[in-house]
Short mmCIF file of C-alpha atoms in Angstrom, two decimals:
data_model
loop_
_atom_site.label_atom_id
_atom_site.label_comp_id
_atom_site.label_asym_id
_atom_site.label_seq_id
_atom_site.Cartn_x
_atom_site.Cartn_y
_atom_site.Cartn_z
CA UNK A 1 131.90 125.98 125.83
CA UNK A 2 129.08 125.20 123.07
CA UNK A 3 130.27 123.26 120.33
CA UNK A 4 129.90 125.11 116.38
CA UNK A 5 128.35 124.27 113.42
CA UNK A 6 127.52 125.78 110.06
CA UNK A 7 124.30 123.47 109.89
CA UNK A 8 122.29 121.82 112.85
CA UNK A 9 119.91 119.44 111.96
CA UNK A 10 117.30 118.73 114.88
CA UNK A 11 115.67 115.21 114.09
CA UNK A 12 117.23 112.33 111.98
CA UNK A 13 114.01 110.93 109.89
CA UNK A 14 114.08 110.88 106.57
CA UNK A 15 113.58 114.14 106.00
CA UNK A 16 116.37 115.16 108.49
CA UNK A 17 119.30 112.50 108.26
CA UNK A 18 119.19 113.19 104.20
CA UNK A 19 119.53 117.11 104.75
CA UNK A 20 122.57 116.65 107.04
CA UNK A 21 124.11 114.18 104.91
CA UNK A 22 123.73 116.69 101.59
CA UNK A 23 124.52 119.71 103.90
CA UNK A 24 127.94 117.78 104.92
CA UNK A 25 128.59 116.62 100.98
CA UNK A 26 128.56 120.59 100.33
CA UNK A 27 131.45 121.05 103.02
CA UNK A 28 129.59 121.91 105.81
CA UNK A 29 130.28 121.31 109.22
CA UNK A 30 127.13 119.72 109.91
CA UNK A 31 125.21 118.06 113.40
CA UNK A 32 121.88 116.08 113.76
CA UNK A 33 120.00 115.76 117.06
CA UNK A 34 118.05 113.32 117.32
CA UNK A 35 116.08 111.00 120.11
CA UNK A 36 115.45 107.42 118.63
CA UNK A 37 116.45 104.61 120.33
CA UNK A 38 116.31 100.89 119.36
CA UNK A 39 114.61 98.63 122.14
CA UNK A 40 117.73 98.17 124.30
CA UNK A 41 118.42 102.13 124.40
CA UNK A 42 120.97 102.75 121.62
CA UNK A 43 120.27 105.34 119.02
CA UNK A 44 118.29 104.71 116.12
CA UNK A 45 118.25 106.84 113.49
CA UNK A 46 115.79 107.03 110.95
CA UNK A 47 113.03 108.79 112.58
CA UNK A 48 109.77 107.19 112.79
CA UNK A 49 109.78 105.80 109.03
CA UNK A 50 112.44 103.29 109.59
CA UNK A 51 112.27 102.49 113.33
CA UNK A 52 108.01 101.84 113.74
CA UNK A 53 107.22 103.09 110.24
CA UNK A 54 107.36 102.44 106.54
CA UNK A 55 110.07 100.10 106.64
CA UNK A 56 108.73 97.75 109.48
CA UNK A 57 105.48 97.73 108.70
CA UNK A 58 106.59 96.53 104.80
CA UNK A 59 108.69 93.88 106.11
CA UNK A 60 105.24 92.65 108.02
CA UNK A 61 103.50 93.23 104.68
CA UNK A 62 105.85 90.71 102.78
CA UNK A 63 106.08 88.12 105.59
CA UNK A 64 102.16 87.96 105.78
CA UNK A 65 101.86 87.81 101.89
CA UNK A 66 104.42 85.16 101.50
CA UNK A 67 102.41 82.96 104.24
CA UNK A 68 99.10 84.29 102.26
CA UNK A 69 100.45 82.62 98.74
CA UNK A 70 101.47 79.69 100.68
CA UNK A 71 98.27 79.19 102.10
CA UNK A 72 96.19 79.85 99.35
CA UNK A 73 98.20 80.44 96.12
CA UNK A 74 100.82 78.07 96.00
CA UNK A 75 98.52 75.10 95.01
CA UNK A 76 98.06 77.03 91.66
CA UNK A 77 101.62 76.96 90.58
CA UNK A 78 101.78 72.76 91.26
CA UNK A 79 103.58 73.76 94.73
CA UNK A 80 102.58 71.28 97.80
CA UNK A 81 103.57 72.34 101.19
CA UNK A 82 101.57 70.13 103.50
CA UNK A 83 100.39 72.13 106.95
CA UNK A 84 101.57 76.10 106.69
CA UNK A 85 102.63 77.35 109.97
CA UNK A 86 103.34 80.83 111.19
CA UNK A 87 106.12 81.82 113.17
CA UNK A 88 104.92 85.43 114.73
CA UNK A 89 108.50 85.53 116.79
CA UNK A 90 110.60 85.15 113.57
CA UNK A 91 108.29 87.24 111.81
CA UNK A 92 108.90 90.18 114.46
CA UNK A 93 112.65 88.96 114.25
CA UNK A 94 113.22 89.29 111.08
CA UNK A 95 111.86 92.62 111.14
CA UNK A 96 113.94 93.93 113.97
CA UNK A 97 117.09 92.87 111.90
CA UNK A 98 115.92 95.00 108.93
CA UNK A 99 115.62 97.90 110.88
CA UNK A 100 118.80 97.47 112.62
CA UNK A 101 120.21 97.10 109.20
CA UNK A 102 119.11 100.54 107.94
CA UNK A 103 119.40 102.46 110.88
CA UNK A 104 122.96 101.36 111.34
CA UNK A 105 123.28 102.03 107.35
CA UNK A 106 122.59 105.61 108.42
CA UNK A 107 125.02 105.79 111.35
CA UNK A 108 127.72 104.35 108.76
CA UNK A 109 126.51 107.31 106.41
CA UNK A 110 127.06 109.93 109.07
CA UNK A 111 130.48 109.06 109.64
CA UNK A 112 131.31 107.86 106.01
CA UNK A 113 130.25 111.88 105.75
CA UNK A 114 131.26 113.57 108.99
CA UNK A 115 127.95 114.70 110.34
CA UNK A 116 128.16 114.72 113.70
CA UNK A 117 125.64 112.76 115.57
CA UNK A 118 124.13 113.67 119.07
CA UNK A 119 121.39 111.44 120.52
CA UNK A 120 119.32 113.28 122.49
CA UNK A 121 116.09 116.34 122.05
CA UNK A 122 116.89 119.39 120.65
CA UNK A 123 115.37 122.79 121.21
CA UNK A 124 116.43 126.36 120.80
CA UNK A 125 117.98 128.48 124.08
CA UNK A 126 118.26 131.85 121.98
CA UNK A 127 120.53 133.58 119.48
CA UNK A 128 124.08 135.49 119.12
CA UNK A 129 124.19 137.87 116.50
CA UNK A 130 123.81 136.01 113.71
CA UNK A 131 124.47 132.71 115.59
CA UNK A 132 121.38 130.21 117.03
CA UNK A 133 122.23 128.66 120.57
CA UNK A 134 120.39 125.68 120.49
CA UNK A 135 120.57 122.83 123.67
CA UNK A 136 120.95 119.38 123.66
CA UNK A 137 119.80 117.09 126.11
CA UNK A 138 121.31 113.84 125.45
CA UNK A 139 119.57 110.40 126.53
CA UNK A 140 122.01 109.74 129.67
CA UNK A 141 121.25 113.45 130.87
CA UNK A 142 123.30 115.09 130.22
CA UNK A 143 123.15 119.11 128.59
CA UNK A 144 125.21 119.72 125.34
CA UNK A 145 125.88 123.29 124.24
CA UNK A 146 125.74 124.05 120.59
CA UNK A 147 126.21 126.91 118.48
CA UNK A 148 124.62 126.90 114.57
CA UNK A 149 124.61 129.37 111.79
CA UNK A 150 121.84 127.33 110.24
CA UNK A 151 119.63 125.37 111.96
CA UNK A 152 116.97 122.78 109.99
CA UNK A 153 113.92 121.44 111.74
CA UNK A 154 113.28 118.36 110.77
CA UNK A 155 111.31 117.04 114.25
CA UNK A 156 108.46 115.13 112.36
CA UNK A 157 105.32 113.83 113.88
CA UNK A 158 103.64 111.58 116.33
CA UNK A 159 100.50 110.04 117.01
CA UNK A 160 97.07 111.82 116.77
CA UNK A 161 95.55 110.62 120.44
CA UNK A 162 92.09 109.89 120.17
CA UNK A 163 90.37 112.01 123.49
CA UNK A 164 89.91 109.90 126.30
CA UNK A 165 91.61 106.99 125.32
CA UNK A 166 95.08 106.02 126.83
CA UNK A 167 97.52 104.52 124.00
CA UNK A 168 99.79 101.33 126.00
CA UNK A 169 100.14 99.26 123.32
CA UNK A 170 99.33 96.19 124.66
CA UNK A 171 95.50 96.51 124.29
CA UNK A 172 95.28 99.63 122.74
CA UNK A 173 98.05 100.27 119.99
CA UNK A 174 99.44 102.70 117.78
CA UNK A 175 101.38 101.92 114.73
CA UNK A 176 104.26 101.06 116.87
CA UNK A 177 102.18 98.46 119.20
CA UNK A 178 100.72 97.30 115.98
CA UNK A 179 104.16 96.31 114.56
CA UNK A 180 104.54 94.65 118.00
CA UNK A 181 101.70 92.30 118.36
CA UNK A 182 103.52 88.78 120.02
CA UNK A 183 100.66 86.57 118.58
CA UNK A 184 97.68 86.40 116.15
CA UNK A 185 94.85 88.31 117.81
CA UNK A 186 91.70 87.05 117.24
CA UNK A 187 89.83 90.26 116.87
CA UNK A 188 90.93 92.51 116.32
CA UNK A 189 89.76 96.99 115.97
CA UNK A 190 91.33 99.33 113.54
CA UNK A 191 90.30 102.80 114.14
CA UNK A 192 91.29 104.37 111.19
CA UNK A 193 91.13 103.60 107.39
CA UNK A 194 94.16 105.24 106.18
CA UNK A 195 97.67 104.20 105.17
CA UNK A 196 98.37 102.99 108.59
CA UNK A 197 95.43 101.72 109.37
CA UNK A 198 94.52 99.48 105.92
CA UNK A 199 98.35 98.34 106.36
CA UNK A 200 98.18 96.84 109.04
CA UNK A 201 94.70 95.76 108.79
CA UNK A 202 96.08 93.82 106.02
CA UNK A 203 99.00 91.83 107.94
CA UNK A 204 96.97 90.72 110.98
CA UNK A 205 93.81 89.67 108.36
CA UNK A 206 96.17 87.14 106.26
CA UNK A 207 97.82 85.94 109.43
CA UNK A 208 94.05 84.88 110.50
CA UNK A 209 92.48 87.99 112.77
CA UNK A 210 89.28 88.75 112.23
CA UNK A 211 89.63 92.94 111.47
CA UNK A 212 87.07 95.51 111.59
CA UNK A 213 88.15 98.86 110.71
CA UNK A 214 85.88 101.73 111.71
CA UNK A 215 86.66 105.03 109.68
CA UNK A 216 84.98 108.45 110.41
CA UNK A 217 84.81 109.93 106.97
CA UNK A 218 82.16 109.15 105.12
CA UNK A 219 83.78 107.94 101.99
CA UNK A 220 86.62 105.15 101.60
CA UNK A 221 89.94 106.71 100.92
CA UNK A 222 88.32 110.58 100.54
CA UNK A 223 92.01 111.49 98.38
CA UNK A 224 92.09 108.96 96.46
CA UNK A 225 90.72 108.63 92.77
CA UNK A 226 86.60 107.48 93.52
CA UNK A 227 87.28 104.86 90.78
CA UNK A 228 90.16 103.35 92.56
CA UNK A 229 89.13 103.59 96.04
CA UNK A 230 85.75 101.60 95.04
CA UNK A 231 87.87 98.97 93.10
CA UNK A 232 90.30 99.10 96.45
CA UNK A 233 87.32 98.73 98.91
CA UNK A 234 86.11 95.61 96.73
CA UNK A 235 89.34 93.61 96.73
CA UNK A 236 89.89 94.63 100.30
CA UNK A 237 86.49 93.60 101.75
CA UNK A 238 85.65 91.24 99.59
CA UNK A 239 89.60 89.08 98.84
CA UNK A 240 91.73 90.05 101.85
CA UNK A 241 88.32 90.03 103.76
CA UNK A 242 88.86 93.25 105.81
CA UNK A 243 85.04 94.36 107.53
CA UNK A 244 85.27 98.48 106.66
CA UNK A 245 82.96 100.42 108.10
CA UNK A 246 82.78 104.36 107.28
CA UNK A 247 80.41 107.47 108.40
CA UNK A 248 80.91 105.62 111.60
CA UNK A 249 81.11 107.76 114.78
CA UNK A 250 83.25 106.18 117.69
CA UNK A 251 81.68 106.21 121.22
CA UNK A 252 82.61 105.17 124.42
CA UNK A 253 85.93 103.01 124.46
CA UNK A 254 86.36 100.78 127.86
CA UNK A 255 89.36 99.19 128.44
CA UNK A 256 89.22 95.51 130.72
CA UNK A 257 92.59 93.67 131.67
CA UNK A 258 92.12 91.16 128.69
CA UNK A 259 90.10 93.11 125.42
CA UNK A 260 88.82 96.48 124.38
CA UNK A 261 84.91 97.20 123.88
CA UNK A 262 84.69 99.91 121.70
CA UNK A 263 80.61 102.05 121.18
CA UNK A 264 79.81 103.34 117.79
CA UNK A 265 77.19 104.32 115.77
CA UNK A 266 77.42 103.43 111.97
CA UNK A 267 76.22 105.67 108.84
CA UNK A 268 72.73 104.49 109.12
CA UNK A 269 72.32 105.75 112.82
CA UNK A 270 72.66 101.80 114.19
CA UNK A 271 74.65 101.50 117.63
CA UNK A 272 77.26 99.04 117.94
CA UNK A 273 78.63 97.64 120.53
CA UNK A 274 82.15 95.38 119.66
CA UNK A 275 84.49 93.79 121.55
CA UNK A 276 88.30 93.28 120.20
CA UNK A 277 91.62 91.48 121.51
CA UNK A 278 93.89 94.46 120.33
CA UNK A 279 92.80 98.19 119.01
CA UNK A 280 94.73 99.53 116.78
CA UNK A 281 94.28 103.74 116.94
CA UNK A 282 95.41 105.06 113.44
CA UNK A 283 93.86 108.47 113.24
CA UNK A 284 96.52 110.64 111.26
CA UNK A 285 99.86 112.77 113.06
CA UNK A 286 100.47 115.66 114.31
CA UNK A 287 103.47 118.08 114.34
CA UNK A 288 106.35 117.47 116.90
CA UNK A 289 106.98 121.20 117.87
CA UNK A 290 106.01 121.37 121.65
CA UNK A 291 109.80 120.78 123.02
CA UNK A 292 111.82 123.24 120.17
CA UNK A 293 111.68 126.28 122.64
CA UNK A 294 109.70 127.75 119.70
CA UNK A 295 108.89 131.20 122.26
CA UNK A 296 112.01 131.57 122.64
CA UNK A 297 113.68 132.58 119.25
CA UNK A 298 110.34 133.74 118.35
CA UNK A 299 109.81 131.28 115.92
CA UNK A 300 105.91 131.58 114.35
CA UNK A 301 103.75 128.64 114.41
CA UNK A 302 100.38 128.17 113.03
CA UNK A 303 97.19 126.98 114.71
CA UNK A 304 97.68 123.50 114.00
CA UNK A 305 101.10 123.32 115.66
CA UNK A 306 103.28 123.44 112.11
CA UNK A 307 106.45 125.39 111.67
CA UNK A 308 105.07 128.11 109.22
CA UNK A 309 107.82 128.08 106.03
CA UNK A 310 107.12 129.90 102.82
CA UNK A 311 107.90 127.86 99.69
CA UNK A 312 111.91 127.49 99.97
CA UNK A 313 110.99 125.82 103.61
CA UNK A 314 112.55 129.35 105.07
CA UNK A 315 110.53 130.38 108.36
CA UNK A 316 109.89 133.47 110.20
CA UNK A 317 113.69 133.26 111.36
CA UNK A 318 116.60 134.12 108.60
CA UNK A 319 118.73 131.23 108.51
CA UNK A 320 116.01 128.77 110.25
CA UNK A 321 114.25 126.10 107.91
CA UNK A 322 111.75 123.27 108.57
CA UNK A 323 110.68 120.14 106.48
CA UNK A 324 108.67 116.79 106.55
CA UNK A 325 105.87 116.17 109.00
CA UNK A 326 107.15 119.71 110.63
CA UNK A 327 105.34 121.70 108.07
CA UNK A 328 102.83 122.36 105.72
CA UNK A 329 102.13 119.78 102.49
CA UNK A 330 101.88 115.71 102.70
CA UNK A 331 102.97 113.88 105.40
CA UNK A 332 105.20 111.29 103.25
CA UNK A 333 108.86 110.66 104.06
CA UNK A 334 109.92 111.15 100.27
CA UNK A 335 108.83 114.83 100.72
CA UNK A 336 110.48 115.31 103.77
CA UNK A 337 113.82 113.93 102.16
CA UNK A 338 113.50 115.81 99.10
CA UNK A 339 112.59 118.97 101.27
CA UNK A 340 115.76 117.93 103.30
CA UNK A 341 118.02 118.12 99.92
CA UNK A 342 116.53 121.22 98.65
CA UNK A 343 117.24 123.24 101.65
CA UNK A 344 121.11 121.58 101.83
CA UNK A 345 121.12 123.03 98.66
CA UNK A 346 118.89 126.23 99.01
CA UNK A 347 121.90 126.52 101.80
CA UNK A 348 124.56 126.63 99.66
CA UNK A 349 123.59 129.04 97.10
CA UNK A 350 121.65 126.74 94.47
CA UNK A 351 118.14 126.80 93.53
CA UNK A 352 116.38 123.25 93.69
CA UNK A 353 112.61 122.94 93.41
CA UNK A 354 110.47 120.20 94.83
CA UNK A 355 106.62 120.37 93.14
CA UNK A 356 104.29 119.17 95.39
CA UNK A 357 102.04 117.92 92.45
CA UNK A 358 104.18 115.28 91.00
CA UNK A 359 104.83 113.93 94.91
CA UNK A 360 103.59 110.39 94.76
CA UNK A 361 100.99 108.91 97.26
CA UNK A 362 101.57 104.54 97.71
CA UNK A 363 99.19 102.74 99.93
CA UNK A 364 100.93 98.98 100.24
CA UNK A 365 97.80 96.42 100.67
CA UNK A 366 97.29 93.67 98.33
CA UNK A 367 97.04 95.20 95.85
CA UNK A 368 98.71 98.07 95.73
CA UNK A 369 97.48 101.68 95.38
CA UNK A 370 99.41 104.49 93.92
CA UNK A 371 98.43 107.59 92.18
CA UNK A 372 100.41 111.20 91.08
CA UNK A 373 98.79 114.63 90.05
CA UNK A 374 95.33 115.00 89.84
CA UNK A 375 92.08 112.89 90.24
CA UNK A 376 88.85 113.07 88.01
CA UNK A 377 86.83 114.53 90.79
CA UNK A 378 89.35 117.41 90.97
CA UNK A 379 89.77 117.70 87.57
CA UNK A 380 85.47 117.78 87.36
CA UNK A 381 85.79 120.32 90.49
CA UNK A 382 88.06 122.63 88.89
CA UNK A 383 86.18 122.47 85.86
CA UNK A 384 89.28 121.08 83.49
CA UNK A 385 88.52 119.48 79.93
CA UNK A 386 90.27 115.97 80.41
CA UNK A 387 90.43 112.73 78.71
CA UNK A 388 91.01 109.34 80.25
CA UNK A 389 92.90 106.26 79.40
CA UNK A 390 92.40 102.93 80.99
CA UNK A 391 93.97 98.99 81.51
CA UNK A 392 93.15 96.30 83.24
CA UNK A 393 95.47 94.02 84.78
CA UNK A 394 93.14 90.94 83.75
CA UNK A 395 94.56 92.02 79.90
CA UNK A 396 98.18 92.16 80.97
CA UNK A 397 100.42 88.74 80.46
CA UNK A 398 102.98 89.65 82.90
CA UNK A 399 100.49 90.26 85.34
CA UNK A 400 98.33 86.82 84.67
CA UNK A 401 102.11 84.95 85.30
CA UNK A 402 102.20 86.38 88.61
CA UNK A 403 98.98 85.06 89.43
CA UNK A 404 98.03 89.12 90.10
CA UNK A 405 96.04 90.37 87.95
CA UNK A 406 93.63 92.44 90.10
CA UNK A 407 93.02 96.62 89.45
CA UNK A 408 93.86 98.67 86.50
CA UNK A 409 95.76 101.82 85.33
CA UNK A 410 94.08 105.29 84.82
CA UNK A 411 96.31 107.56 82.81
CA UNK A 412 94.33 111.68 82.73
CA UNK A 413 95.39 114.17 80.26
CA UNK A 414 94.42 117.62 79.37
CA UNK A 415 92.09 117.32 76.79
CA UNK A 416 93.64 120.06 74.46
CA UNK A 417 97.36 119.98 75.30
CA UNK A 418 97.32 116.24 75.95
CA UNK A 419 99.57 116.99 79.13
CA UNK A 420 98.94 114.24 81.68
CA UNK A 421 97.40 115.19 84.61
CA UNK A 422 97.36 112.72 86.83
CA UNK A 423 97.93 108.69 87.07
CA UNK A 424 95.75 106.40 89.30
CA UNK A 425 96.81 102.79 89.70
CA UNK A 426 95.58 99.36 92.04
CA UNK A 427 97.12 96.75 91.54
CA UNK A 428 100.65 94.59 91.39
CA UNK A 429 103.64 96.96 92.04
CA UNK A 430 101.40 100.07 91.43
CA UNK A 431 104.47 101.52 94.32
CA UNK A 432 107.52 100.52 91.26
CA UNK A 433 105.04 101.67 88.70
CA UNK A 434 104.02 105.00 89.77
CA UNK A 435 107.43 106.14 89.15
CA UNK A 436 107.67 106.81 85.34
CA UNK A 437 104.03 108.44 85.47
CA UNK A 438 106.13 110.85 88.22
CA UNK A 439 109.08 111.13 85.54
CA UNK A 440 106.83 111.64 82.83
CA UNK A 441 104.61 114.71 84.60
CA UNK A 442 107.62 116.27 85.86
CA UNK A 443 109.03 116.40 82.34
CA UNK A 444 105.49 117.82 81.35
CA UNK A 445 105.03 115.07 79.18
CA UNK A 446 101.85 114.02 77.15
CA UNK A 447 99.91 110.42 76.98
CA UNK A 448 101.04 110.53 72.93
CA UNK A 449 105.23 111.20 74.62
CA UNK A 450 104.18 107.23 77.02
CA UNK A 451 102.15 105.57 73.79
CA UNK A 452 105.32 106.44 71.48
CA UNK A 453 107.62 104.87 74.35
CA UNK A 454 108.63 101.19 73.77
CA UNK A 455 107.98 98.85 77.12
CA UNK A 456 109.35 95.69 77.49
CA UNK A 457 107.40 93.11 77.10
CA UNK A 458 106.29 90.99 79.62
CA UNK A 459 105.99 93.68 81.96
CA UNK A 460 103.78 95.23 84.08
CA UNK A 461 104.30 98.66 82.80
CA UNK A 462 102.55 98.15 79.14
CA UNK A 463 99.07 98.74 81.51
CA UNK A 464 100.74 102.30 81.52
CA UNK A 465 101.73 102.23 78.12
CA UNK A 466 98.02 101.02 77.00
CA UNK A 467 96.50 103.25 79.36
CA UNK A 468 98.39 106.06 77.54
CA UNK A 469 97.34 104.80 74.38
CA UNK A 470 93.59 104.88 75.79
CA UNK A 471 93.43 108.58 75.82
CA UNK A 472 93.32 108.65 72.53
CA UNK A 473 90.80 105.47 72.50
CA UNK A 474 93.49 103.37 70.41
CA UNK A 475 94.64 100.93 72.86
CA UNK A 476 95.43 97.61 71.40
CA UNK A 477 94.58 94.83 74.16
CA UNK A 478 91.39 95.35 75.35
#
């Protein structure tokens, strides 16, 4: 006897826990499959992003910077801490007990709302009418029946392999093995100059690795603003020390009991030959759709293994939706859980809207990079009349207290209407900053609607407020 719901959720990431917790808020009788486990078995939810994701990998990010200041900063402030030693067992510790902190905040949530929680894969078995038979197969083995009149995939992504090289994560790592390292390496590969890759690039460099990161695209952070990737490659070479390589083209990779020796040939034509401790393999995701039974319910795919959805996340199926990593759009857990909401919603009767063009982008080095809406290439591409505003941290007094005054803001507005069109910051808290450029764009809001805004004062976000003002070439500090 299959067990009914109004709305099966299969996958609990952040795109999926969020859409069963709205769909049960809206009186649904509402299930989640989904597979994590913690290390000793139990379920995890949380997906990817908060079990060997976003939130691991920024509790590594703090614990390096805070032994990074000590090392090197604290001597500025009149702060003496004789011989700085780094604990890579506590470190990992204390980042276990975060994640066992949110992913139990989760389970709390489910019940607090009465989702129903099965831990286990989820695929499709066929349809009744009107009704989706979908199969469980939990993690002791056993098969659970279940019946849905809505069903929301939410299955996320997994690592791109790189052909003809065996991930084990003890020489050769993905993100998870690189939130796992036991000690220091002392050389140490990144394949990979993206989010994942320049993260964690970043923790093993301040801890003392020497990192190389080898990236296949020609130019440094290719979606980024050119103006704030070249200020980003210069602090990140040149202060955090990270050797980035790009046009490279990766060889052969051999793999001994003890390092990794990795063949490339750089932009110039030059072959390499370098030998590493760990690899990290950070090449981008891809779509976790092989195991949904897809065939079966004859739900359409495209050629790069997404669920195809039309704007409202609806598929090819009535009463079948799919967010997140699972579909077309940005592969960013705050998509997936506002996806996740607006379908809850889209569910019940209402009419939500998620714009993928105020969606922010946050890259969490040292410092940090965040931009919204468009950048001046596309803005040149596309042929748009713009004008630009700009601040430097060096000008800002909050920032010069926190000893981190590195990057600038980069405020873009239409030049006729004055309608900002995109924001580009590097530097301290760009992540907490990016926000009220996000607020102000989805308002539709102008540079003259931030310049007539009052910011506190010391704070971080006058760079926004004088970058504003730089539109219309009246800032006042600089």
């Amino acid at each position: 006897m299959s067990q009914q719901f109004d709305v099966v959720v299969i996958g609990g990431g952040p795109g999926g826990y969020v859409a069963a917790i709205r769909a049960a808020q809206l009186g649904f009788k509402t299930a989640c499959i989904d597979a994590t486990s913690s290390a000793d078995g139990k379920p995890s939810l949380g997906g990817t992003c908060l079990n060997v994701g976003c939130i691991p990998s920024k509790a590594l990010l703090q614990s390096s910077e805070n032994y990074h200041h000590a090392v090197h900063s604290f001597a500025d402030h009149g702060i003496s801490t004789g011989a700085v030693k780094m604990d890579v067992t506590q470190m990992l510790k204390r980042k276990e007990e975060i994640i066992a902190k949110n992913t139990g905040g989760i389970a709390f949530l489910f019940r607090k709302n009465k989702v129903t929680s099965f831990h286990g894969t989820g695929s499709f078995k066929g349809r009744n009418g009107d009704k989706y038979m979908l199969e469980a197969k939990l993690a002791d083995g056993k098969l659970e029946a279940i019946e849905a009149t809505h069903v929301i995939v939410a299955t996320g992504s997994s690592v791109r392999q790189l052909p003809g090289v065996t991930i084990d994560n003890k020489l050769v790592l993905d993100n998870e093995g690189a939130l796992a390292i036991p000690a220091v390496p002392k050389r140490l590969g990144v394949i990979g100059a993206g989010v994942i890759g320049l993260e964690m690039g970043s923790v093993w460099k301040r801890l003392g690795a020497d990192v190389t990161v080898l990236e296949a695209m020609p130019t440094f952070l290719g979606a980024a603003d050119e103006q704030v990737a070249r200020e980003a490659l210069k602090f990140l070479t040149k202060e955090t020390g990270l050797v980035i390589n790009t046009g490279v083209k990766i060889g052969e990779i051999k793999v001994s009991k003890k390092d990794v020796t990795v063949n490339y040939t750089d932009a110039a034509g030059a072959e390499h030959k370098a030998v590493y401790d760990k690899l990290i393999v950070s090449i981008g995701r891809v779509p976790n759709t092989a195991g949904l039974n897809a065939d079966t319910v004859g739900l359409k795919l495209n050629e790069r293994g997404q669920v195809e959805v039309n704007d409202d996340c609806q598929t090819s199926l009535p009463n079948v939706w799919a967010i997140g990593d699972v579909v077309r759009g940005p592969m960013l857990a705050h998509k997936a859980s506002e996806e996740g909401v607006a379908v809850a919603e889209r569910i019940a009767g209402q009419h939500p809207h998620v714009d993928f063009g105020t969606v922010p982008w946050v890259i969490y080095t040292s410092p940090e990079i965040a931009w919204v809406g468009k950048t001046e290439q596309q803005l040149k591409a596309e042929g748009v009349e713009y004008k630009k505003g700009q601040f430097l941290f060096s000008a800002n007094g909050r920032a010069l207290a926190l000893g981190e005054a590195k990057g600038f803001v980069k405020m873009l507005a239409d030049k006729k209407t004055d309608r900002i069109l995109g924001v580009h910051i590097v530097g301290p808290y760009a992540s907490e900053l990016i926000s009220e450029a996000v607020v102000a764009m989805e308002f539709s809001a102008s540079s003259e609607d931030i310049a007539r805004i009052v910011h506190a004062h010391p704070s971080l976000s006058e760079a926004l407020h004088e970058a504003a003002l730089g539109c219309d070439g009246r800032t006042l500090h600089s």
